[in-house]
Short mmCIF file of C-alpha atoms in Angstrom, two decimals:
data_model
loop_
_atom_site.label_atom_id
_atom_site.label_comp_id
_atom_site.label_asym_id
_atom_site.label_seq_id
_atom_site.Cartn_x
_atom_site.Cartn_y
_atom_site.Cartn_z
CA MET A 12 -18.61 -20.92 30.67
CA VAL A 13 -20.41 -19.14 33.48
CA ALA A 14 -23.76 -17.80 32.43
CA ILE A 15 -23.66 -14.04 32.54
CA GLN A 16 -26.68 -12.50 34.22
CA LYS A 17 -25.88 -8.84 33.90
CA LEU A 18 -24.01 -7.11 31.08
CA ILE A 19 -23.60 -3.88 33.03
CA ASP A 20 -22.79 -3.94 36.75
CA GLU A 21 -23.89 -1.52 39.47
CA ASN A 22 -20.87 0.74 38.78
CA GLY A 23 -21.87 1.09 35.14
CA LEU A 24 -19.03 -1.12 33.95
CA ARG A 25 -19.39 -3.81 31.30
CA VAL A 26 -18.50 -7.51 31.57
CA ASP A 27 -14.90 -6.86 30.58
CA GLY A 28 -14.63 -3.87 32.92
CA ARG A 29 -14.99 -1.21 30.26
CA ARG A 30 -16.97 1.99 30.51
CA LEU A 31 -19.81 2.42 27.99
CA ASP A 32 -17.75 4.72 25.74
CA GLU A 33 -14.52 2.77 26.01
CA LEU A 34 -12.93 0.82 23.15
CA ARG A 35 -11.36 -2.59 23.54
CA PRO A 36 -7.52 -2.53 23.52
CA ILE A 37 -6.27 -2.21 19.92
CA LYS A 38 -2.95 -3.30 18.48
CA MET A 39 -2.04 -2.72 14.84
CA GLU A 40 0.92 -3.51 12.63
CA VAL A 41 1.68 -2.97 8.93
CA GLY A 42 3.99 -4.57 6.39
CA LEU A 43 4.30 -7.98 8.06
CA LEU A 44 3.85 -10.08 4.90
CA ALA A 45 6.77 -10.14 2.46
CA ASN A 46 4.92 -11.55 -0.55
CA ALA A 47 1.97 -9.14 -0.59
CA ASP A 48 2.25 -5.56 -1.88
CA GLY A 49 0.72 -4.34 1.36
CA SER A 50 -0.37 -5.98 4.60
CA ALA A 51 -1.74 -5.20 8.02
CA TYR A 52 -2.59 -6.99 11.24
CA ILE A 53 -5.06 -5.87 13.86
CA GLU A 54 -6.00 -7.08 17.32
CA GLN A 55 -9.10 -5.46 18.71
CA GLY A 56 -10.15 -7.15 21.89
CA ARG A 57 -10.02 -10.85 21.04
CA ASN A 58 -10.27 -10.22 17.30
CA LYS A 59 -7.15 -11.18 15.39
CA ILE A 60 -7.27 -10.28 11.72
CA ILE A 61 -4.64 -10.26 9.01
CA VAL A 62 -5.10 -8.42 5.70
CA ALA A 63 -3.07 -8.71 2.50
CA VAL A 64 -3.38 -6.40 -0.51
CA TYR A 65 -2.12 -7.15 -4.00
CA GLY A 66 -2.04 -4.67 -6.81
CA PRO A 67 -2.85 -2.68 -8.78
CA LYS A 68 -2.08 -5.54 -11.13
CA GLU A 69 -3.23 -6.70 -14.54
CA ALA A 70 -6.93 -7.67 -14.40
CA GLN A 71 -7.10 -11.44 -14.40
CA PRO A 72 -9.24 -12.84 -16.07
CA LYS A 73 -9.01 -9.97 -18.51
CA HIS A 74 -12.75 -9.56 -19.13
CA ILE A 75 -13.39 -8.38 -15.55
CA GLY A 76 -11.25 -5.27 -16.19
CA LEU A 77 -13.13 -1.95 -16.43
CA HIS A 78 -12.09 0.69 -18.91
CA ASP A 79 -12.46 3.64 -16.55
CA ARG A 80 -11.21 2.37 -13.18
CA ALA A 81 -9.59 -0.48 -11.32
CA VAL A 82 -11.65 -3.42 -10.14
CA ILE A 83 -11.53 -3.89 -6.37
CA ARG A 84 -11.99 -7.44 -5.16
CA CYS A 85 -12.39 -8.29 -1.52
CA ARG A 86 -12.49 -11.60 0.29
CA TYR A 87 -13.42 -11.75 3.96
CA HIS A 88 -12.74 -15.20 5.31
CA MET A 89 -12.88 -16.75 8.75
CA ALA A 90 -10.34 -19.43 9.54
CA PRO A 91 -11.83 -22.77 10.67
CA PHE A 92 -10.23 -22.21 14.09
CA SER A 93 -11.49 -18.65 14.52
CA THR A 94 -14.67 -19.57 16.41
CA ASP A 95 -15.72 -21.72 19.39
CA GLU A 96 -16.93 -24.55 17.17
CA ARG A 97 -15.01 -25.41 14.03
CA LYS A 98 -16.24 -23.31 11.17
CA SER A 99 -16.37 -24.79 7.70
CA PRO A 100 -13.67 -23.12 5.61
CA ALA A 101 -16.02 -22.79 2.64
CA PRO A 102 -17.30 -19.23 2.21
CA SER A 103 -20.67 -18.91 3.94
CA ARG A 104 -23.51 -16.58 3.05
CA ARG A 105 -22.43 -14.28 5.88
CA GLU A 106 -18.84 -14.10 4.65
CA ILE A 107 -19.84 -13.35 1.07
CA GLU A 108 -22.08 -10.55 2.30
CA ILE A 109 -19.40 -9.09 4.56
CA SER A 110 -16.88 -9.22 1.70
CA LYS A 111 -19.26 -7.11 -0.35
CA VAL A 112 -20.00 -4.52 2.33
CA ILE A 113 -16.29 -4.17 3.18
CA ARG A 114 -15.48 -3.62 -0.49
CA GLU A 115 -18.18 -0.97 -0.73
CA ALA A 116 -16.95 0.66 2.47
CA LEU A 117 -13.40 0.95 1.10
CA GLU A 118 -14.14 1.84 -2.54
CA PRO A 119 -15.06 5.53 -2.03
CA ALA A 120 -11.64 6.14 -0.47
CA ILE A 121 -9.60 4.59 -3.29
CA PHE A 122 -8.55 6.57 -6.38
CA SER A 123 -9.44 3.57 -8.55
CA GLU A 124 -9.80 5.79 -11.63
CA TYR A 125 -5.99 6.10 -11.71
CA PHE A 126 -5.59 2.49 -12.74
CA PRO A 127 -8.10 1.58 -15.46
CA ARG A 128 -8.13 -2.05 -16.65
CA SER A 129 -6.29 -3.21 -13.56
CA MET A 130 -7.43 -4.76 -10.29
CA VAL A 131 -6.72 -4.64 -6.59
CA ASP A 132 -7.18 -7.73 -4.42
CA ILE A 133 -7.88 -7.48 -0.71
CA PHE A 134 -7.68 -10.68 1.33
CA ILE A 135 -8.98 -10.56 4.87
CA GLU A 136 -8.33 -13.55 7.08
CA VAL A 137 -9.97 -13.65 10.50
CA LEU A 138 -7.72 -15.76 12.73
CA GLN A 139 -9.76 -15.30 15.86
CA SER A 140 -13.14 -13.67 16.05
CA ASP A 141 -14.80 -11.59 18.69
CA GLY A 142 -17.64 -9.14 18.07
CA GLY A 143 -17.15 -6.41 15.48
CA SER A 144 -14.80 -8.29 13.17
CA ARG A 145 -16.11 -6.52 10.07
CA CYS A 146 -15.20 -3.16 11.59
CA ALA A 147 -11.74 -4.28 12.60
CA ALA A 148 -11.33 -5.76 9.11
CA ILE A 149 -12.18 -2.42 7.46
CA THR A 150 -9.75 -0.57 9.74
CA ALA A 151 -6.98 -3.06 8.91
CA SER A 152 -7.78 -3.16 5.18
CA SER A 153 -7.32 0.57 4.76
CA LEU A 154 -3.95 0.26 6.51
CA ALA A 155 -2.94 -2.52 4.13
CA LEU A 156 -4.04 -0.42 1.13
CA ALA A 157 -1.94 2.50 2.37
CA ASP A 158 0.98 0.14 2.94
CA ALA A 159 0.67 -1.08 -0.67
CA GLY A 160 1.05 2.53 -1.84
CA ILE A 161 -2.40 2.63 -3.41
CA PRO A 162 -3.59 6.26 -3.61
CA LEU A 163 -6.32 6.95 -1.04
CA ARG A 164 -8.47 9.96 -0.28
CA ASP A 165 -8.23 9.01 3.36
CA LEU A 166 -7.95 6.01 5.64
CA VAL A 167 -11.27 4.30 6.29
CA VAL A 168 -12.01 3.54 9.91
CA ALA A 169 -14.87 1.56 11.39
CA CYS A 170 -16.41 0.92 14.77
CA ALA A 171 -19.69 -0.49 16.05
CA VAL A 172 -22.10 0.81 18.67
CA GLY A 173 -24.44 -1.57 20.47
CA LYS A 174 -27.38 -1.38 22.83
CA ILE A 175 -27.00 -3.49 25.93
CA GLU A 176 -29.55 -3.50 28.71
CA GLY A 177 -31.06 -0.36 27.26
CA LYS A 178 -27.79 1.57 27.25
CA LEU A 179 -25.64 2.52 24.26
CA ALA A 180 -22.16 1.01 24.35
CA VAL A 181 -19.30 1.51 21.97
CA ASP A 182 -17.39 -1.39 20.33
CA PRO A 183 -19.47 -4.32 21.64
CA SER A 184 -17.68 -7.62 22.19
CA ASP A 185 -19.05 -10.97 21.03
CA ILE A 186 -21.07 -11.63 24.19
CA GLU A 187 -22.54 -8.12 24.25
CA ASP A 188 -23.40 -8.45 20.60
CA LYS A 189 -25.20 -11.76 21.16
CA LEU A 190 -27.03 -10.88 24.37
CA GLY A 191 -27.57 -7.18 23.64
CA GLU A 192 -30.57 -5.62 21.95
CA ALA A 193 -28.88 -3.92 19.01
CA ASP A 194 -25.63 -3.57 17.10
CA MET A 195 -24.73 -0.94 14.52
CA PRO A 196 -21.40 -1.07 12.64
CA VAL A 197 -20.32 2.25 11.10
CA ALA A 198 -17.43 2.92 8.70
CA PHE A 199 -16.28 6.50 8.49
CA ILE A 200 -14.01 8.44 6.12
CA PRO A 201 -12.92 11.40 8.26
CA VAL A 202 -11.53 13.78 5.61
CA LEU A 203 -14.56 13.43 3.37
CA GLY A 204 -16.89 13.41 6.39
CA LYS A 205 -18.69 10.48 4.82
CA ILE A 206 -20.11 7.26 6.18
CA SER A 207 -19.39 4.34 3.89
CA LEU A 208 -20.94 1.52 5.91
CA LEU A 209 -24.02 1.65 8.07
CA GLN A 210 -25.76 -1.52 9.12
CA MET A 211 -28.05 -2.30 12.01
CA ASP A 212 -29.17 -5.38 13.84
CA GLY A 213 -32.00 -4.90 16.33
CA MET A 214 -33.84 -1.74 17.23
CA PHE A 215 -32.89 1.83 18.16
CA THR A 216 -35.24 4.72 18.75
CA GLU A 217 -34.56 7.77 16.60
CA GLU A 218 -32.81 9.57 19.49
CA GLU A 219 -30.75 6.51 20.25
CA PHE A 220 -29.74 6.21 16.61
CA ILE A 221 -28.44 9.79 16.45
CA GLU A 222 -26.63 9.34 19.75
CA ALA A 223 -25.17 6.01 18.59
CA LEU A 224 -23.93 7.54 15.35
CA ASN A 225 -22.12 10.27 17.24
CA MET A 226 -20.58 7.74 19.60
CA ALA A 227 -19.40 5.68 16.63
CA LYS A 228 -17.83 8.74 15.00
CA ASN A 229 -15.98 9.66 18.19
CA ALA A 230 -14.71 6.11 18.59
CA CYS A 231 -13.65 6.08 14.91
CA MET A 232 -11.58 9.22 15.40
CA LYS A 233 -9.69 7.54 18.24
CA ILE A 234 -8.92 4.52 16.06
CA TYR A 235 -8.03 6.85 13.15
CA GLU A 236 -5.22 8.41 15.20
CA LEU A 237 -3.90 4.93 16.02
CA GLN A 238 -3.98 4.02 12.33
CA LYS A 239 -1.84 7.02 11.39
CA GLN A 240 0.65 6.29 14.16
CA THR A 241 0.89 2.66 13.05
CA LEU A 242 1.69 3.60 9.45
CA LYS A 243 4.48 5.96 10.50
CA GLN A 244 5.83 3.76 13.29
CA ARG A 245 7.98 1.44 11.18
CA TYR A 246 9.71 4.24 9.31
CA LEU A 247 10.31 6.32 12.41
CA GLN A 248 11.82 3.24 14.08
CA ILE A 249 14.40 2.83 11.29
CA GLU A 250 15.14 6.55 11.44
CA LYS A 251 15.72 6.39 15.18
CA GLU A 252 18.09 3.43 14.87
CA ILE A 253 20.14 5.22 12.23
CA GLN A 254 20.41 8.43 14.13
CA GLU A 255 21.58 6.54 17.19
CA THR A 256 24.46 4.85 15.38
CA PRO A 257 27.23 7.41 15.02
CA VAL A 258 28.49 8.00 11.49
CA GLN A 259 32.05 6.78 11.22
CA LYS A 260 34.23 8.73 8.86
CA GLY A 261 35.98 6.79 6.07
CA GLU A 262 38.89 4.68 7.28
CA GLU A 263 41.42 5.81 4.71
CA MET B 5 -0.58 27.73 5.33
CA ARG B 6 1.71 24.72 5.47
CA MET B 7 0.82 22.06 8.02
CA PHE B 8 4.11 20.14 7.78
CA GLU B 9 7.82 20.83 7.47
CA ARG B 10 9.64 19.69 4.34
CA ARG B 11 10.47 15.96 4.22
CA GLN B 12 8.17 15.02 7.08
CA LEU B 13 6.40 11.66 7.07
CA VAL B 14 2.71 11.90 6.09
CA THR B 15 -0.10 9.36 5.69
CA PRO B 16 -3.09 9.27 3.33
CA GLY B 17 -5.65 11.88 4.36
CA ASP B 18 -3.17 14.14 6.15
CA LEU B 19 -3.93 17.83 5.58
CA LEU B 20 -0.73 19.16 3.98
CA ALA B 21 -1.54 22.78 3.21
CA GLU B 22 -4.43 25.16 3.20
CA GLY B 23 -4.87 28.21 0.99
CA ASP B 24 -3.29 29.22 -2.28
CA TYR B 25 -1.37 26.03 -3.11
CA ILE B 26 -1.15 23.73 -6.13
CA ALA B 27 -1.69 19.99 -5.67
CA GLY B 28 1.35 18.13 -7.06
CA GLU B 29 2.07 14.39 -7.30
CA ASN B 30 0.30 12.08 -4.84
CA THR B 31 -1.85 14.82 -3.37
CA TYR B 32 -5.39 16.00 -4.05
CA LYS B 33 -7.37 19.16 -3.54
CA GLU B 34 -10.71 19.56 -1.77
CA GLY B 35 -11.76 23.21 -1.82
CA ASN B 36 -8.57 25.06 -0.89
CA ARG B 37 -7.17 22.25 1.22
CA ILE B 38 -4.51 19.88 -0.04
CA TYR B 39 -4.40 16.32 1.30
CA SER B 40 -1.96 13.47 0.87
CA GLN B 41 -2.91 10.37 -1.11
CA LYS B 42 -0.05 8.19 0.04
CA LEU B 43 2.31 7.30 2.82
CA GLY B 44 5.45 9.28 2.05
CA LEU B 45 7.50 12.39 2.58
CA VAL B 46 5.87 15.74 1.92
CA ASP B 47 7.76 18.40 0.01
CA PHE B 48 7.08 21.93 -1.18
CA ASP B 49 8.24 23.65 -4.34
CA ASP B 50 7.13 27.26 -4.03
CA LYS B 51 3.31 26.92 -4.28
CA LYS B 52 3.35 23.27 -5.31
CA VAL B 53 2.81 20.59 -2.68
CA PHE B 54 3.80 17.00 -3.43
CA VAL B 55 4.45 13.71 -1.68
CA VAL B 56 7.37 11.38 -2.41
CA PRO B 57 5.79 7.95 -1.82
CA LEU B 58 7.51 5.16 0.10
CA ARG B 59 5.66 2.27 -1.50
CA GLY B 60 3.78 1.70 -4.72
CA ARG B 61 3.63 0.01 -8.09
CA TYR B 62 5.39 1.28 -11.20
CA ILE B 63 3.15 3.17 -13.62
CA PRO B 64 4.74 3.49 -17.09
CA LYS B 65 5.80 6.91 -18.35
CA VAL B 66 6.86 7.75 -21.90
CA GLY B 67 10.66 7.94 -22.13
CA ASP B 68 11.36 5.73 -19.10
CA ILE B 69 14.09 3.12 -19.35
CA VAL B 70 12.79 -0.19 -17.98
CA VAL B 71 14.14 -3.69 -17.49
CA GLY B 72 11.58 -6.23 -18.65
CA GLN B 73 11.16 -9.93 -19.22
CA VAL B 74 9.50 -11.47 -22.28
CA THR B 75 6.39 -13.40 -21.22
CA ASP B 76 4.75 -14.21 -24.54
CA VAL B 77 5.49 -14.32 -28.24
CA SER B 78 2.59 -13.45 -30.54
CA LEU B 79 2.21 -13.18 -34.31
CA ASN B 80 3.66 -9.70 -34.63
CA GLY B 81 5.64 -9.07 -31.48
CA TRP B 82 6.24 -9.84 -27.84
CA SER B 83 4.58 -9.20 -24.48
CA VAL B 84 7.00 -7.94 -21.88
CA ASP B 85 6.49 -7.95 -18.12
CA ILE B 86 7.69 -4.59 -16.83
CA ASN B 87 6.67 -5.03 -13.18
CA SER B 88 3.59 -2.82 -13.58
CA PRO B 89 -0.20 -3.29 -13.79
CA TYR B 90 0.15 -3.06 -17.56
CA LYS B 91 2.24 -5.39 -19.69
CA ALA B 92 4.34 -3.78 -22.42
CA VAL B 93 4.01 -4.54 -26.11
CA LEU B 94 7.16 -4.89 -28.15
CA SER B 95 6.67 -5.04 -31.91
CA VAL B 96 9.12 -6.41 -34.47
CA PRO B 97 10.35 -3.11 -36.02
CA ASP B 98 11.25 -1.92 -32.50
CA VAL B 99 13.61 -4.88 -32.20
CA THR B 100 15.10 -5.54 -35.62
CA GLY B 101 14.65 -2.14 -37.23
CA LYS B 102 13.05 -3.67 -40.29
CA SER B 103 9.61 -5.02 -40.99
CA PHE B 104 9.28 -8.76 -40.83
CA SER B 105 7.88 -11.50 -42.96
CA PRO B 106 6.45 -14.53 -41.21
CA LYS B 107 7.83 -16.67 -44.04
CA LEU B 108 11.48 -15.84 -43.48
CA ASP B 109 11.86 -14.85 -39.82
CA SER B 110 11.12 -16.67 -36.63
CA LEU B 111 10.20 -14.40 -33.73
CA THR B 112 11.27 -16.92 -31.10
CA LYS B 113 14.76 -16.94 -32.59
CA ILE B 114 15.04 -13.19 -32.12
CA LEU B 115 13.63 -13.12 -28.58
CA GLY B 116 12.33 -16.08 -26.61
CA VAL B 117 10.08 -16.29 -23.58
CA GLY B 118 12.04 -15.54 -20.41
CA GLU B 119 14.66 -13.36 -22.05
CA VAL B 120 15.45 -10.03 -20.44
CA VAL B 121 15.52 -6.74 -22.31
CA VAL B 122 16.40 -3.16 -21.50
CA GLY B 123 13.80 -1.03 -23.24
CA LYS B 124 12.32 2.42 -23.44
CA ILE B 125 8.60 3.25 -23.20
CA THR B 126 7.54 4.95 -26.44
CA ALA B 127 3.81 5.41 -25.86
CA PHE B 128 1.36 5.02 -23.01
CA ASP B 129 -1.93 6.66 -22.08
CA ARG B 130 -3.65 4.12 -19.79
CA THR B 131 -6.29 3.28 -22.40
CA ARG B 132 -3.85 1.00 -24.17
CA ASP B 133 -0.91 -1.08 -23.03
CA PRO B 134 2.45 0.70 -23.17
CA THR B 135 4.68 0.13 -26.20
CA LEU B 136 8.35 -0.54 -25.86
CA THR B 137 11.40 -0.19 -28.08
CA ILE B 138 14.77 -1.87 -27.58
CA LYS B 139 16.51 -0.03 -30.39
CA GLY B 140 18.83 2.73 -29.28
CA ALA B 141 21.98 3.39 -27.26
CA GLY B 142 22.10 1.30 -24.10
CA LEU B 143 18.97 -0.65 -24.99
CA GLY B 144 18.60 -4.22 -26.19
CA LYS B 145 18.66 -7.84 -25.16
CA VAL B 146 20.49 -8.65 -21.95
CA GLY B 147 22.94 -11.56 -22.02
CA ASP B 148 24.43 -11.52 -18.54
CA GLY B 149 24.28 -9.71 -15.23
CA LEU B 150 22.34 -9.74 -12.00
CA ILE B 151 18.88 -8.27 -11.54
CA VAL B 152 17.90 -6.77 -8.19
CA ASN B 153 14.41 -5.53 -7.37
CA LEU B 154 13.84 -2.23 -5.63
CA THR B 155 10.51 -0.62 -4.69
CA PRO B 156 9.83 1.45 -7.86
CA THR B 157 9.05 4.58 -5.84
CA LYS B 158 12.58 4.49 -4.45
CA VAL B 159 14.31 4.52 -7.84
CA PRO B 160 14.78 8.34 -7.78
CA ARG B 161 16.61 7.91 -4.46
CA LEU B 162 18.96 5.33 -6.01
CA ILE B 163 19.77 7.76 -8.81
CA GLY B 164 20.12 10.75 -6.51
CA ARG B 165 20.15 14.41 -7.41
CA LYS B 166 21.57 14.68 -10.93
CA GLY B 167 22.77 11.09 -10.62
CA SER B 168 24.88 11.72 -7.52
CA MET B 169 24.04 8.43 -5.79
CA ILE B 170 24.28 6.12 -8.79
CA ASN B 171 27.55 7.75 -9.88
CA ILE B 172 29.09 7.06 -6.46
CA LEU B 173 28.02 3.42 -6.72
CA LYS B 174 29.45 3.08 -10.21
CA ARG B 175 32.70 4.86 -9.37
CA GLU B 176 33.38 3.09 -6.09
CA THR B 177 32.64 -0.42 -7.33
CA GLY B 178 33.50 -0.22 -11.01
CA CYS B 179 30.30 -2.11 -11.84
CA GLU B 180 28.02 -1.31 -14.72
CA ILE B 181 24.56 -0.51 -13.30
CA ILE B 182 21.47 -0.08 -15.46
CA VAL B 183 18.55 1.32 -13.49
CA GLY B 184 15.08 0.51 -14.79
CA GLN B 185 12.49 3.04 -13.67
CA ASN B 186 10.28 0.02 -12.94
CA GLY B 187 12.47 -0.94 -10.00
CA ARG B 188 14.56 -3.61 -11.70
CA ILE B 189 18.25 -2.93 -11.57
CA LEU B 190 20.73 -4.74 -13.77
CA ILE B 191 24.24 -5.05 -12.36
CA ARG B 192 27.25 -6.26 -14.32
CA GLY B 193 30.74 -6.56 -12.89
CA ARG B 194 33.76 -8.83 -13.14
CA ASP B 195 34.32 -9.06 -9.38
CA SER B 196 31.46 -10.86 -7.64
CA LYS B 197 32.44 -9.20 -4.33
CA LYS B 198 31.87 -5.80 -5.90
CA VAL B 199 28.52 -6.89 -7.29
CA GLU B 200 27.52 -8.06 -3.82
CA LEU B 201 28.52 -4.69 -2.44
CA VAL B 202 26.21 -2.95 -4.92
CA VAL B 203 23.35 -5.28 -3.96
CA GLU B 204 23.86 -4.52 -0.29
CA ALA B 205 23.99 -0.79 -1.01
CA ILE B 206 20.68 -1.06 -2.88
CA ARG B 207 19.15 -2.89 0.10
CA MET B 208 20.33 -0.04 2.30
CA ILE B 209 18.72 2.52 0.00
CA GLU B 210 15.50 0.51 0.05
CA GLU B 211 15.39 0.55 3.83
CA GLN B 212 16.61 4.07 4.50
CA ALA B 213 15.21 6.03 1.56
CA HIS B 214 13.18 8.27 3.85
CA ILE B 215 16.06 9.41 6.05
CA SER B 216 18.27 12.32 5.02
CA GLY B 217 22.04 11.95 4.78
CA LEU B 218 21.74 8.70 2.85
CA THR B 219 24.39 9.57 0.26
CA ASP B 220 26.99 9.98 3.01
CA ARG B 221 25.99 6.72 4.66
CA ILE B 222 26.29 4.89 1.33
CA LYS B 223 29.70 6.50 0.70
CA ASN B 224 30.85 5.31 4.10
CA PHE B 225 29.43 1.87 3.60
CA LEU B 226 31.22 1.46 0.26
CA LYS B 227 34.52 2.69 1.67
CA THR B 228 34.45 0.34 4.66
CA GLY B 229 33.05 -2.51 2.56
CA LYS B 230 35.87 -2.31 0.05
CA GLY B 231 38.50 -2.79 2.75
CA ASP B 232 37.71 -6.44 3.52
#
């Protein structure tokens, strides 16, 4: 690997040629797993993440069930081949923590009170990691929840904002995250106007923080539109195919 | 003000209507705005806004006919899997019609683990597991037939308006079809070709439930399918 000297070039472009407020290319898909109740796949830059949702189902073991709402369980896991060096498949401290913050980012959007004594399982598998995998995982998880038909107040969407060479940049990649000065993942629930995840690594001034939050919200709204399109895509595709085949009248 | 036409595809969080509207199934109200909770087709009934979902688990409702499978035999009844987050409880009087004495009767002889029943939900309020009865016309233990799974939210589409769709299927194929509201469909027929035809028709309904004109497409499919 060539050592990178500058993260932003003289034209104001980043190492991968993006502008400061530009997202990495995003590809999403839903309903790709037959055995799960809901599933989603996301590619955001070099991130490749697959999410499966099961439930609501009977709480198992029974004592974890709550009498007033469903239990949400979340597992964020990185595949051993998802990083440069082999990663141990055992859940690390980082993964356990991310599982918890993702669960807490999604919970306010789920009508869990509709299914007391039951549980919902969310399995997130990172196949290939780049920077901002927790944000991409949240975006994909809410798609998988919607695909499973679990009632939601809104889709949850997440995006990070970083500080690289003193400038704020949206959706930092792995290298920008590592060499940059700060990184702030934000999860946003647009309809409720609420932020359900806000973490920060590094330092921002107060002005920078406010600016970064606005940048994150704007980026989230772009991803939010993509999410909605992705959910509808499959059904509109079937509809198109049917309307293109002419209806033959009975052959009697 | 309505934001969508009838039967348009909506996603969770879509603003469906604003103003003097009532939030129906699978929608919720924030102030005077009504939003969707699920991926589905929006519909309006005067002032009521509701969403017909495309995917989702079966939630028991009193009076529903369901197809279930016995998973456990306990001291005073059976546990029945009804393809929902809550397992159903079937007690002895709801099977035999009389009370039972552990000295004389053996529960496993009446219904064993793995046996399939057609039952009716008699009580459910989410604080307790639903109770089931298999006494009544059309209910009881199932001896033979084929069970096909359908997404529970698409069961109303399989039945059709006032039973239009299911009646076509029954009439055209001559098969006996018992539709469980939990998305399990029991098909009985002498001709295995006809049974296959029903299964394929159900698959078609599963895939195309959100597109109008489905009844005509099924009619066509059955007519052409019967020829060969």
